[in-house]
Coordinates of C-alpha atoms and ligand atoms in Angstrom, one line a residue:
Chain A
M1 CA 113.4 -60.8 -106.2
R2 CA 116.9 -62.1 -106.8
A3 CA 117.7 -61.6 -103.2
L4 CA 114.5 -63.4 -102.1
K5 CA 115.3 -66.3 -104.4
R6 CA 118.9 -66.5 -102.9
L7 CA 117.6 -66.2 -99.4
T8 CA 115.0 -69.0 -99.9
A9 CA 117.6 -71.2 -101.5
V10 CA 120.0 -70.6 -98.6
E11 CA 117.2 -71.3 -96.0
F12 CA 116.4 -74.6 -97.8
K13 CA 120.1 -75.6 -97.6
L14 CA 120.3 -74.7 -93.9
F15 CA 117.1 -76.7 -93.2
L16 CA 118.6 -79.7 -95.0
R17 CA 121.8 -79.3 -92.9
D18 CA 119.8 -79.4 -89.7
P19 CA 119.1 -83.1 -89.1
A20 CA 116.9 -82.5 -86.1
A21 CA 114.6 -80.3 -88.2
F22 CA 114.0 -82.6 -91.1
F23 CA 114.0 -85.7 -88.9
W24 CA 111.0 -84.5 -86.8
T25 CA 109.1 -82.9 -89.6
L26 CA 109.8 -85.3 -92.5
I27 CA 111.2 -88.7 -91.4
F28 CA 109.4 -89.1 -88.1
P29 CA 105.9 -88.7 -89.4
V30 CA 106.5 -91.1 -92.2
A31 CA 108.1 -93.6 -89.8
L32 CA 105.1 -93.3 -87.5
V33 CA 102.7 -94.2 -90.3
V34 CA 104.8 -97.2 -91.2
I35 CA 105.0 -98.3 -87.6
I36 CA 101.3 -97.8 -86.8
G37 CA 100.2 -99.6 -89.9
S38 CA 102.5 -102.6 -89.3
I39 CA 100.6 -103.4 -86.1
P40 CA 98.0 -105.9 -87.4
S41 CA 95.2 -104.6 -85.2
S42 CA 95.5 -101.2 -86.7
R43 CA 94.5 -102.6 -90.1
K44 CA 91.3 -104.2 -88.8
Y45 CA 88.0 -102.2 -88.6
S46 CA 87.4 -100.9 -85.1
P47 CA 83.8 -100.3 -84.2
E48 CA 84.8 -97.8 -81.5
L49 CA 86.7 -95.6 -83.9
G50 CA 84.3 -96.2 -86.8
A51 CA 87.3 -96.9 -89.0
R52 CA 90.6 -98.8 -89.1
G53 CA 93.2 -97.6 -86.7
I54 CA 95.6 -96.6 -89.5
D55 CA 92.8 -94.6 -91.2
Y56 CA 92.1 -92.8 -88.0
Y57 CA 95.7 -92.1 -87.2
T58 CA 96.9 -90.9 -90.7
P59 CA 95.4 -87.4 -90.4
V60 CA 96.5 -87.2 -86.7
V61 CA 100.1 -87.9 -87.8
L62 CA 99.8 -85.3 -90.5
V63 CA 98.6 -82.6 -88.1
M64 CA 101.3 -83.7 -85.7
S65 CA 104.0 -83.0 -88.3
F66 CA 102.5 -79.5 -88.9
A67 CA 102.6 -78.9 -85.2
L68 CA 106.2 -80.0 -84.9
L69 CA 107.0 -77.6 -87.7
A70 CA 105.1 -74.7 -86.4
L71 CA 105.7 -75.0 -82.7
F72 CA 109.4 -75.8 -82.8
I73 CA 111.0 -75.1 -86.1
T74 CA 109.4 -71.7 -87.0
P75 CA 110.0 -70.1 -83.6
G76 CA 113.3 -71.9 -83.1
Y77 CA 114.8 -70.4 -86.4
L78 CA 113.3 -67.0 -86.1
V79 CA 114.1 -66.4 -82.4
G80 CA 117.6 -67.8 -83.1
Y81 CA 118.1 -65.4 -86.0
R82 CA 117.0 -62.5 -83.8
E83 CA 119.1 -63.6 -80.9
K84 CA 122.2 -63.9 -83.1
G85 CA 121.7 -60.4 -84.5
I86 CA 121.1 -61.9 -88.0
L87 CA 117.9 -60.0 -88.5
R88 CA 119.6 -56.8 -87.3
R89 CA 122.5 -57.3 -89.6
L90 CA 120.0 -57.8 -92.5
S91 CA 118.3 -54.5 -91.6
T92 CA 121.6 -52.7 -92.6
T93 CA 121.3 -54.0 -96.1
P94 CA 119.0 -52.8 -98.9
V95 CA 117.1 -56.0 -98.6
G96 CA 116.0 -55.7 -95.0
P97 CA 115.0 -58.5 -92.6
A98 CA 111.4 -59.2 -93.7
R99 CA 112.4 -61.3 -96.7
V100 CA 114.2 -63.9 -94.5
L101 CA 110.9 -64.4 -92.7
I102 CA 109.2 -65.0 -96.1
A103 CA 112.0 -67.3 -97.1
Q104 CA 111.5 -69.3 -93.8
L105 CA 107.7 -69.5 -94.4
V106 CA 108.3 -70.8 -98.0
V107 CA 110.7 -73.5 -96.6
Q108 CA 108.2 -74.5 -94.0
M109 CA 105.2 -74.5 -96.3
T110 CA 107.2 -76.7 -98.7
T111 CA 108.2 -79.0 -95.9
A112 CA 104.5 -79.3 -94.9
I113 CA 103.6 -80.2 -98.5
V114 CA 106.4 -82.7 -98.9
T115 CA 105.5 -84.4 -95.6
T116 CA 101.8 -84.5 -96.6
V117 CA 102.6 -86.2 -99.9
L118 CA 105.0 -88.6 -98.2
V119 CA 102.6 -89.5 -95.3
L120 CA 99.6 -89.9 -97.5
G121 CA 101.6 -91.8 -100.2
T122 CA 103.1 -94.2 -97.6
A123 CA 99.7 -94.7 -95.9
G124 CA 98.0 -95.3 -99.2
L125 CA 100.7 -97.6 -100.8
L126 CA 101.5 -99.7 -97.7
W127 CA 98.2 -99.8 -95.9
G128 CA 95.6 -98.9 -98.4
V129 CA 94.5 -95.7 -96.7
K130 CA 92.1 -93.9 -99.1
L131 CA 93.5 -90.7 -100.6
P132 CA 91.4 -87.6 -100.2
S133 CA 88.7 -87.9 -102.9
N134 CA 87.7 -84.2 -102.7
V135 CA 90.8 -82.4 -103.6
G136 CA 89.3 -78.9 -103.0
G137 CA 88.1 -79.8 -99.5
F138 CA 91.4 -81.4 -98.6
L139 CA 93.4 -78.4 -99.8
L140 CA 91.2 -76.1 -97.8
A141 CA 91.8 -78.2 -94.7
F142 CA 95.5 -78.3 -95.4
L143 CA 95.8 -74.5 -96.0
L144 CA 93.8 -73.6 -92.9
S145 CA 95.5 -76.0 -90.7
V146 CA 99.1 -75.2 -91.8
G147 CA 98.3 -71.5 -92.0
T148 CA 96.8 -71.4 -88.4
L149 CA 99.7 -73.3 -87.0
L150 CA 102.3 -71.2 -88.7
A151 CA 100.5 -68.1 -87.4
I152 CA 100.9 -69.5 -83.9
G153 CA 104.5 -70.2 -84.6
L154 CA 105.1 -66.7 -85.7
F155 CA 103.3 -65.4 -82.7
L156 CA 105.6 -67.5 -80.4
A157 CA 108.6 -66.1 -82.3
S158 CA 107.3 -62.6 -81.6
V159 CA 106.8 -62.9 -77.9
L160 CA 109.8 -65.2 -77.0
S161 CA 113.3 -63.7 -76.9
T162 CA 115.5 -66.7 -76.4
T163 CA 115.8 -70.0 -78.2
K164 CA 115.7 -71.8 -74.9
A165 CA 112.4 -70.2 -74.1
A166 CA 111.1 -71.1 -77.6
T167 CA 112.0 -74.8 -77.1
S168 CA 110.3 -75.0 -73.7
M169 CA 107.3 -73.1 -74.9
G170 CA 107.1 -75.4 -77.9
S171 CA 107.0 -78.5 -75.7
A172 CA 104.6 -77.0 -73.2
L173 CA 102.2 -76.4 -76.0
F174 CA 102.8 -79.4 -78.2
F175 CA 102.0 -82.2 -75.8
P176 CA 98.7 -80.9 -74.4
L177 CA 97.6 -79.8 -77.9
M178 CA 98.4 -83.2 -79.3
F179 CA 96.2 -84.7 -76.6
F180 CA 93.2 -82.8 -78.0
A181 CA 94.2 -83.9 -81.5
G182 CA 93.7 -87.5 -80.3
L183 CA 97.2 -88.7 -80.5
Y184 CA 97.3 -90.5 -77.2
V185 CA 93.6 -91.3 -76.7
P186 CA 91.4 -91.4 -79.8
R187 CA 88.9 -88.6 -79.8
E188 CA 86.1 -91.1 -80.2
L189 CA 87.0 -92.6 -76.8
M190 CA 87.3 -89.3 -75.0
P191 CA 84.4 -88.1 -72.7
A192 CA 82.1 -85.9 -74.8
A193 CA 83.0 -82.7 -73.0
V194 CA 86.7 -83.2 -73.5
A195 CA 86.2 -84.0 -77.2
T196 CA 84.2 -80.8 -77.6
I197 CA 87.0 -78.8 -76.0
G198 CA 89.3 -80.6 -78.4
D199 CA 87.2 -79.4 -81.3
V200 CA 88.0 -75.8 -80.6
T201 CA 91.8 -76.3 -80.1
P202 CA 94.0 -75.6 -83.1
L203 CA 95.2 -79.1 -83.5
G204 CA 91.8 -80.7 -82.7
A205 CA 90.1 -78.5 -85.2
S206 CA 92.8 -79.3 -87.8
V207 CA 92.2 -83.1 -87.5
L208 CA 88.5 -82.5 -87.6
A209 CA 88.9 -80.4 -90.8
F210 CA 90.7 -83.3 -92.5
N211 CA 88.2 -85.9 -91.3
D212 CA 85.3 -83.7 -92.4
A213 CA 87.0 -83.2 -95.8
A214 CA 87.3 -87.0 -96.1
A215 CA 83.8 -87.8 -94.9
S216 CA 81.7 -85.1 -96.5
G217 CA 84.0 -83.4 -99.0
S218 CA 84.6 -80.2 -97.1
P219 CA 85.5 -79.0 -93.6
S220 CA 82.4 -77.9 -91.6
L221 CA 81.7 -74.2 -91.2
T222 CA 82.3 -74.3 -87.5
T223 CA 85.7 -75.9 -88.0
L224 CA 86.6 -73.5 -90.7
A225 CA 85.6 -70.6 -88.4
V226 CA 87.6 -71.9 -85.5
L227 CA 90.8 -72.3 -87.6
A228 CA 90.3 -69.0 -89.4
A229 CA 89.8 -67.2 -86.0
Y230 CA 93.1 -68.6 -84.7
A231 CA 94.9 -67.7 -87.9
V232 CA 93.7 -64.1 -87.8
V233 CA 94.2 -63.5 -84.1
F234 CA 97.7 -65.0 -83.9
G235 CA 98.6 -63.6 -87.3
V236 CA 97.7 -60.1 -86.4
A237 CA 99.3 -60.3 -83.0
A238 CA 102.5 -61.6 -84.6
A239 CA 102.5 -58.8 -87.1
R240 CA 102.1 -56.3 -84.3
L241 CA 104.5 -57.8 -81.8
F242 CA 107.3 -59.1 -84.0
R243 CA 110.6 -57.3 -83.3
W244 CA 113.6 -57.5 -85.5
E245 CA 116.0 -57.0 -82.6
Chain B
M1 CA 134.7 -33.1 -98.5
S2 CA 132.8 -34.0 -95.3
V3 CA 130.8 -37.1 -96.1
I4 CA 129.4 -37.8 -92.6
V5 CA 128.1 -34.8 -90.6
V6 CA 126.8 -35.4 -87.1
S7 CA 125.6 -32.5 -85.2
D8 CA 124.4 -32.3 -81.7
L9 CA 123.4 -36.0 -81.6
R10 CA 121.4 -37.0 -78.6
K11 CA 120.1 -40.4 -77.6
Q12 CA 118.6 -41.7 -74.3
Y13 CA 117.3 -45.0 -73.2
D14 CA 114.4 -44.6 -70.8
Q15 CA 115.7 -41.7 -68.6
K16 CA 119.4 -42.4 -69.1
V17 CA 121.2 -40.0 -71.6
V18 CA 123.8 -42.1 -73.4
V19 CA 124.8 -39.7 -76.2
D20 CA 124.8 -36.1 -75.1
G21 CA 125.2 -33.6 -77.9
L22 CA 127.9 -35.2 -80.1
S23 CA 129.1 -33.3 -83.2
F24 CA 131.8 -34.4 -85.6
T25 CA 132.4 -34.6 -89.3
V26 CA 134.2 -37.3 -91.3
E27 CA 136.1 -36.5 -94.4
E28 CA 136.0 -38.5 -97.6
G29 CA 138.6 -41.3 -97.7
E30 CA 139.8 -41.0 -94.1
I31 CA 139.7 -43.5 -91.2
F32 CA 137.9 -41.7 -88.4
G33 CA 138.2 -43.3 -85.0
I34 CA 135.8 -43.2 -82.1
L35 CA 137.6 -44.2 -78.9
G36 CA 136.2 -44.4 -75.4
P37 CA 135.7 -46.6 -72.4
N38 CA 132.9 -49.2 -72.1
G39 CA 129.5 -47.7 -72.1
A40 CA 130.7 -44.4 -73.5
G41 CA 128.1 -44.4 -76.2
K42 CA 130.3 -45.4 -79.2
T43 CA 128.1 -48.2 -80.5
T44 CA 124.9 -46.1 -80.0
T45 CA 126.5 -43.3 -82.0
V46 CA 127.6 -45.3 -85.0
E47 CA 124.4 -47.3 -85.1
C48 CA 122.5 -44.0 -85.2
V49 CA 124.7 -43.1 -88.2
A50 CA 123.8 -46.4 -89.8
G51 CA 120.1 -45.8 -89.3
L52 CA 119.8 -48.8 -86.9
R53 CA 118.8 -46.6 -84.0
K54 CA 116.7 -43.5 -84.0
P55 CA 118.3 -40.4 -82.4
D56 CA 116.3 -38.4 -79.9
G57 CA 117.9 -35.2 -81.1
G58 CA 120.3 -33.6 -83.4
S59 CA 121.0 -34.4 -87.1
I60 CA 123.0 -36.8 -89.1
S61 CA 123.8 -36.7 -92.8
V62 CA 125.7 -39.4 -94.7
Y63 CA 126.5 -38.2 -98.3
G64 CA 123.5 -35.9 -97.8
L65 CA 121.2 -38.7 -96.7
D66 CA 119.3 -38.8 -93.4
P67 CA 119.7 -42.3 -92.0
Q68 CA 116.1 -42.4 -90.8
R69 CA 114.3 -40.8 -93.7
D70 CA 116.5 -42.1 -96.5
A71 CA 117.3 -45.5 -95.0
A72 CA 116.7 -47.4 -98.2
K73 CA 119.3 -45.3 -100.1
L74 CA 121.7 -45.2 -97.2
H75 CA 121.9 -49.0 -97.1
H76 CA 123.2 -49.0 -100.7
I77 CA 126.2 -46.9 -99.8
L78 CA 126.9 -47.9 -96.2
G79 CA 128.4 -51.2 -95.1
M80 CA 128.2 -52.1 -91.5
Q81 CA 130.1 -54.5 -89.3
L82 CA 128.1 -54.8 -86.0
Q83 CA 129.7 -55.2 -82.7
Q84 CA 127.5 -58.2 -82.0
S85 CA 126.3 -60.2 -84.9
E86 CA 126.6 -63.7 -86.2
M87 CA 125.5 -65.8 -89.1
P88 CA 123.5 -69.0 -89.1
D89 CA 125.7 -71.8 -87.7
K90 CA 125.6 -74.0 -90.9
L91 CA 126.0 -71.2 -93.4
R92 CA 129.2 -71.5 -95.3
V93 CA 131.6 -68.6 -96.0
A94 CA 131.1 -68.6 -99.8
E95 CA 127.3 -68.9 -99.4
A96 CA 127.2 -66.0 -97.0
M97 CA 129.3 -63.9 -99.4
E98 CA 127.2 -64.8 -102.4
L99 CA 124.0 -64.2 -100.5
Y100 CA 125.0 -60.7 -99.3
A101 CA 126.3 -59.8 -102.7
S102 CA 122.9 -60.6 -104.1
F103 CA 121.4 -57.9 -101.8
Y104 CA 123.1 -55.0 -103.8
D105 CA 122.6 -53.6 -107.3
D106 CA 126.3 -53.2 -107.9
P107 CA 128.2 -55.5 -105.6
A108 CA 131.9 -56.1 -105.4
D109 CA 133.3 -59.4 -106.8
W110 CA 132.6 -61.5 -103.8
R111 CA 135.1 -64.2 -104.7
E112 CA 137.9 -61.7 -105.0
L113 CA 136.9 -60.1 -101.7
M114 CA 136.8 -63.4 -100.0
T115 CA 140.4 -64.0 -101.2
D116 CA 141.4 -60.5 -100.2
V117 CA 140.3 -61.1 -96.6
G118 CA 142.2 -64.4 -96.6
L119 CA 139.1 -66.7 -96.4
K120 CA 139.6 -68.5 -99.8
D121 CA 140.6 -71.7 -98.0
K122 CA 137.6 -71.5 -95.8
A123 CA 135.1 -70.9 -98.6
D124 CA 133.3 -74.2 -97.7
S125 CA 133.6 -73.9 -94.0
A126 CA 130.4 -73.5 -91.9
F127 CA 130.2 -70.3 -89.8
N128 CA 130.3 -72.1 -86.5
K129 CA 133.6 -73.8 -87.6
L130 CA 135.4 -70.5 -88.1
S131 CA 137.8 -69.1 -85.5
G132 CA 137.1 -65.7 -84.0
G133 CA 139.4 -64.0 -86.4
Q134 CA 137.9 -65.7 -89.4
K135 CA 134.4 -64.7 -88.3
Q136 CA 135.6 -61.1 -88.0
R137 CA 137.2 -61.2 -91.5
L138 CA 133.9 -62.6 -92.9
S139 CA 132.1 -59.8 -91.1
I140 CA 134.3 -57.2 -92.6
A141 CA 134.0 -58.8 -96.1
L142 CA 130.2 -58.8 -95.8
A143 CA 130.3 -55.1 -94.8
L144 CA 132.3 -54.4 -98.0
V145 CA 130.6 -56.7 -100.5
G146 CA 128.1 -54.1 -101.5
S147 CA 131.0 -51.7 -102.6
P148 CA 129.9 -49.1 -100.0
K149 CA 131.3 -45.6 -99.9
V150 CA 131.3 -45.7 -96.2
A151 CA 132.2 -48.6 -93.9
I152 CA 131.4 -48.7 -90.2
L153 CA 133.5 -51.1 -88.2
D154 CA 132.5 -51.5 -84.6
E155 CA 135.2 -53.1 -82.5
L156 CA 136.5 -55.3 -85.2
T157 CA 139.5 -56.7 -83.3
T158 CA 138.0 -57.3 -79.9
G159 CA 138.8 -60.9 -78.9
L160 CA 141.5 -61.4 -81.5
D161 CA 145.0 -62.5 -80.8
P162 CA 147.8 -60.0 -81.5
A163 CA 148.7 -61.5 -84.8
A164 CA 145.1 -61.7 -86.0
R165 CA 144.7 -58.1 -84.8
R166 CA 147.6 -56.9 -86.9
D167 CA 146.3 -58.8 -90.0
T168 CA 143.0 -57.1 -89.5
W169 CA 144.6 -53.7 -89.3
E170 CA 146.3 -54.3 -92.6
L171 CA 142.9 -55.2 -94.0
V172 CA 141.4 -52.0 -92.8
E173 CA 144.2 -50.0 -94.4
E174 CA 143.5 -51.8 -97.6
V175 CA 139.9 -50.8 -97.3
R176 CA 140.9 -47.2 -97.0
D177 CA 143.1 -47.6 -100.0
R178 CA 140.1 -48.6 -102.0
G179 CA 138.8 -45.1 -101.3
I180 CA 136.2 -46.2 -98.7
T181 CA 135.7 -43.8 -95.8
V182 CA 135.9 -45.8 -92.6
L183 CA 134.3 -45.0 -89.3
L184 CA 136.0 -47.2 -86.8
V185 CA 135.0 -47.8 -83.2
T186 CA 137.7 -49.1 -80.8
H187 CA 138.9 -49.1 -77.3
F188 CA 142.4 -50.1 -78.2
M189 CA 144.8 -47.2 -78.2
E190 CA 147.4 -49.0 -80.3
E191 CA 144.7 -49.7 -82.9
A192 CA 143.6 -46.1 -83.0
E193 CA 147.2 -44.8 -83.2
R194 CA 148.0 -47.1 -86.0
L195 CA 144.9 -46.7 -88.1
C196 CA 143.1 -43.5 -87.6
D197 CA 143.7 -40.3 -89.5
R198 CA 141.6 -38.5 -86.9
L199 CA 140.1 -39.6 -83.7
A200 CA 137.3 -38.5 -81.3
I201 CA 137.6 -39.6 -77.7
I202 CA 134.2 -39.8 -76.2
D203 CA 133.3 -40.4 -72.6
G204 CA 129.8 -40.3 -71.0
G205 CA 128.3 -39.5 -74.4
K206 CA 130.4 -36.4 -75.0
I207 CA 133.4 -35.7 -77.1
V208 CA 136.4 -34.9 -74.8
A209 CA 138.9 -34.5 -77.6
L210 CA 139.1 -34.6 -81.3
D211 CA 142.4 -34.5 -83.2
T212 CA 144.9 -36.6 -85.0
P213 CA 146.5 -39.3 -82.8
T214 CA 149.8 -37.3 -82.7
G215 CA 148.0 -34.1 -82.0
L216 CA 146.2 -35.7 -79.1
V217 CA 149.4 -37.0 -77.6
A218 CA 151.3 -33.7 -78.1
H219 CA 148.6 -31.8 -76.2
V220 CA 149.0 -33.9 -73.2
D221 CA 151.9 -32.8 -71.1
T222 CA 152.5 -36.0 -69.2
E223 CA 155.5 -37.1 -67.4
Q224 CA 158.1 -39.2 -69.2
K225 CA 160.6 -41.6 -67.8
V226 CA 164.0 -42.6 -69.0
R227 CA 165.6 -45.7 -67.5
F228 CA 169.2 -46.9 -67.9
R229 CA 172.2 -48.5 -66.2
P230 CA 175.3 -46.2 -66.3
A231 CA 178.5 -48.2 -67.2
S232 CA 180.6 -45.9 -64.9
A233 CA 179.9 -43.7 -61.9
L234 CA 177.3 -41.0 -62.4
D235 CA 176.7 -38.0 -60.2
D236 CA 172.9 -37.5 -59.9
T237 CA 173.3 -33.7 -59.8
L238 CA 174.4 -33.8 -63.4
L239 CA 170.8 -34.8 -64.2
T240 CA 168.9 -32.9 -61.6
A241 CA 170.5 -29.7 -62.9
L242 CA 168.7 -30.2 -66.2
P243 CA 165.5 -28.1 -66.5
E244 CA 163.6 -31.1 -68.1
V245 CA 164.3 -33.3 -65.1
T246 CA 162.0 -33.4 -62.1
S247 CA 163.5 -36.3 -60.2
V248 CA 166.1 -39.0 -60.3
E249 CA 165.7 -42.3 -58.5
R250 CA 168.0 -45.3 -58.2
H251 CA 166.7 -48.8 -58.2
G252 CA 169.9 -50.9 -57.5
R253 CA 172.1 -50.1 -60.5
Q254 CA 169.3 -48.7 -62.5
V255 CA 168.7 -45.0 -62.8
V256 CA 165.2 -43.7 -63.4
V257 CA 164.9 -40.1 -64.5
T258 CA 161.4 -38.5 -64.5
G259 CA 160.7 -35.3 -66.3
T260 CA 158.9 -33.5 -69.1
G261 CA 159.6 -32.1 -72.6
N262 CA 162.4 -33.6 -74.6
L263 CA 163.7 -35.6 -71.7
V264 CA 165.4 -38.3 -73.7
H265 CA 167.5 -35.8 -75.7
A266 CA 168.5 -33.8 -72.6
V267 CA 169.5 -36.9 -70.6
T268 CA 171.5 -38.6 -73.4
S269 CA 173.3 -35.3 -74.2
V270 CA 174.6 -35.0 -70.7
L271 CA 175.7 -38.6 -70.7
V272 CA 177.6 -38.2 -73.9
Q273 CA 179.3 -35.0 -72.6
H274 CA 180.6 -36.9 -69.7
Q275 CA 181.4 -40.0 -71.7
I276 CA 179.1 -42.2 -69.6
I277 CA 177.8 -45.1 -71.5
A278 CA 174.1 -45.8 -70.8
M279 CA 173.2 -49.5 -70.9
D280 CA 169.7 -50.8 -71.4
L281 CA 168.4 -47.3 -72.1
R282 CA 164.6 -47.3 -72.3
A283 CA 162.4 -44.3 -72.7
E284 CA 158.7 -44.3 -71.9
Q285 CA 157.1 -41.8 -74.3
A286 CA 153.7 -40.3 -73.7
S287 CA 151.3 -42.5 -75.6
L288 CA 147.8 -42.2 -76.7
D289 CA 147.1 -44.3 -73.6
D290 CA 148.3 -41.4 -71.4
A291 CA 146.4 -38.9 -73.5
F292 CA 143.3 -40.9 -73.1
I293 CA 143.6 -41.2 -69.3
A294 CA 144.6 -37.6 -69.0
L295 CA 141.6 -36.5 -71.1
T296 CA 139.0 -38.7 -69.5
G297 CA 140.5 -38.0 -66.1
R298 CA 140.5 -34.3 -66.7
R299 CA 136.8 -34.4 -67.6
F300 CA 136.3 -36.2 -64.3
D301 CA 138.0 -33.4 -62.5
H302 CA 135.7 -30.9 -64.1
S303 CA 132.6 -32.7 -63.1
A304 CA 134.0 -33.0 -59.6
Q305 CA 134.3 -29.3 -59.2
Ligands
LIG401 N1 119.2 -50.9 -76.3 C1 119.6 -50.3 -75.2 N2 118.7 -50.1 -74.2 C2 119.1 -49.6 -73.0 N3 120.3 -49.2 -72.7 C3 121.2 -49.3 -73.7 C4 120.9 -49.9 -74.9 N4 122.0 -50.0 -75.7 C5 123.0 -49.4 -75.0 N5 122.5 -49.1 -73.7 C6 123.3 -48.4 -72.7 O1 123.9 -47.2 -73.2 C7 125.2 -47.0 -72.8 C8 126.1 -46.9 -74.0 O2 126.1 -48.1 -74.7 P1 127.0 -48.3 -76.0 O3 126.7 -49.7 -76.5 O4 126.7 -47.2 -77.0 O5 128.4 -48.2 -75.5 P2 129.8 -48.5 -76.1 O6 130.6 -47.2 -76.0 O7 129.7 -49.0 -77.5 O8 130.4 -49.5 -75.1 P3 131.4 -50.8 -75.4 O9 132.8 -50.3 -75.5 O10 131.1 -51.7 -74.2 O11 130.9 -51.5 -76.7 C9 125.5 -48.2 -71.9 O12 125.4 -47.8 -70.6 C10 124.5 -49.2 -72.2 O13 124.2 -50.0 -71.1
LIG402 MG1 130.1 -50.8 -78.3

């Protein structure tokens, strides 16, 4: 326990000393909410979106921050640790390497929580975006979305062996997946078939889960099933395939 | 007391046999060296002892523990410095020491250890800002922070400048003085000669010799050379008459005498008898280097037959 606490504290420090990591996962999403909301048209009701632009984009930005965390930071750190022999070095100590993985996940989960609070807080204070009224439904959407994405991140860390490969794979996944989440073209404006495909992608389903939670109090069963399926498949694959060296 | 007992250790990767029936024992409190050319199987051997790799055959015992079966207990008494291992770039020296100390039930005083390895001034430096020598010192300190009974040091001075290498040797001697048994991997003869109480030379996954450094050298009957410039005329036959001498050559004013046995003594005695002053006298003694080449070369001869 003492070792896990120390490891977690150290991983937090290292994260805060890594400007790229906290810029993309903490500062950038908040900045994006500020920028989007400062465009006057985003604060007017859009009949096409069925909401104001800023209301539409707030959950998208949130999911984007989780994706940045899980597709870049998680595999980046773990693959780097493996590549440098840090995991191997830890396996010669009584503590073993698994706890550093737990410590990383704690740091990343905390980052996701802080980012969520900051993004929602900023959107609410500056632009009057309504905070989630159904806390239970919102928490469910949050946990499934972050859990699924972290499982994908762990899977990437299991199958990729160099940090270079991890970065390229992160980008190769992030941009198309963010398309389905509706970052570039709002989902409401996509052709129906594309939007349906989007609903079963990890990021599309995550955004849907937040929207469902806001609209009807809880993510729909289909969305929950899609996210849970991704989490289980990638989580199990990661557990099977992860190598310490 | 033998604290490490390795018998008939075997390890292969795919079809390639890398460690081929190694047996040796390490006594409590000694520095035991493993010396050998690149790819000889040194790292594989010590990593099997540390439980990092699983042997394909044979047995290993460290203070009675089996590195595979009793890994959890072993990690409490064995400190390891890996040939290739780094720390996170931004981790600071003191943080690394404190972190690794927290892994053990009964750790050494990490601040004291950090001072002992000469890293006190670098306590707040990030790992990626350390020099190669400082990284090695940190790596040694981390291997010792759990107050192990056995320390395995795999090529701890590779890539260090001569001064840093000497400092590191002193450090290893201090480790031994703490009563820690050291298993040291190296391919520097000078390092092995200076540090090791006993030494196994391995090549192609087999032990080709196991002795004290002086014992190894003594068993190798290599040629020696004595070079000097005689201050007055010298008749070569005075030297060739000696039983120790095999040949005498002249390079300009320099005389080069080749021979075996106690050549230096034989040559200098003759010179003194004839009152010839030898200037710039240099003797090339058989070194562990020669022993190594003779031993690994001899094995090569065997396999060629
Ligand atoms: N994980 C591995 N998979 C496959 N082959 C390996 C592996 N590790 C080592 N080898 C091979 O086994 C042989 C012995 O390697 P080892 O690292 O034990 O040598 P070494 O004596 O430590 O060499 P060096 O002086 O270069 O460190 C080498 O030919 C190496 O290529
Ligand atoms: Mg090696």
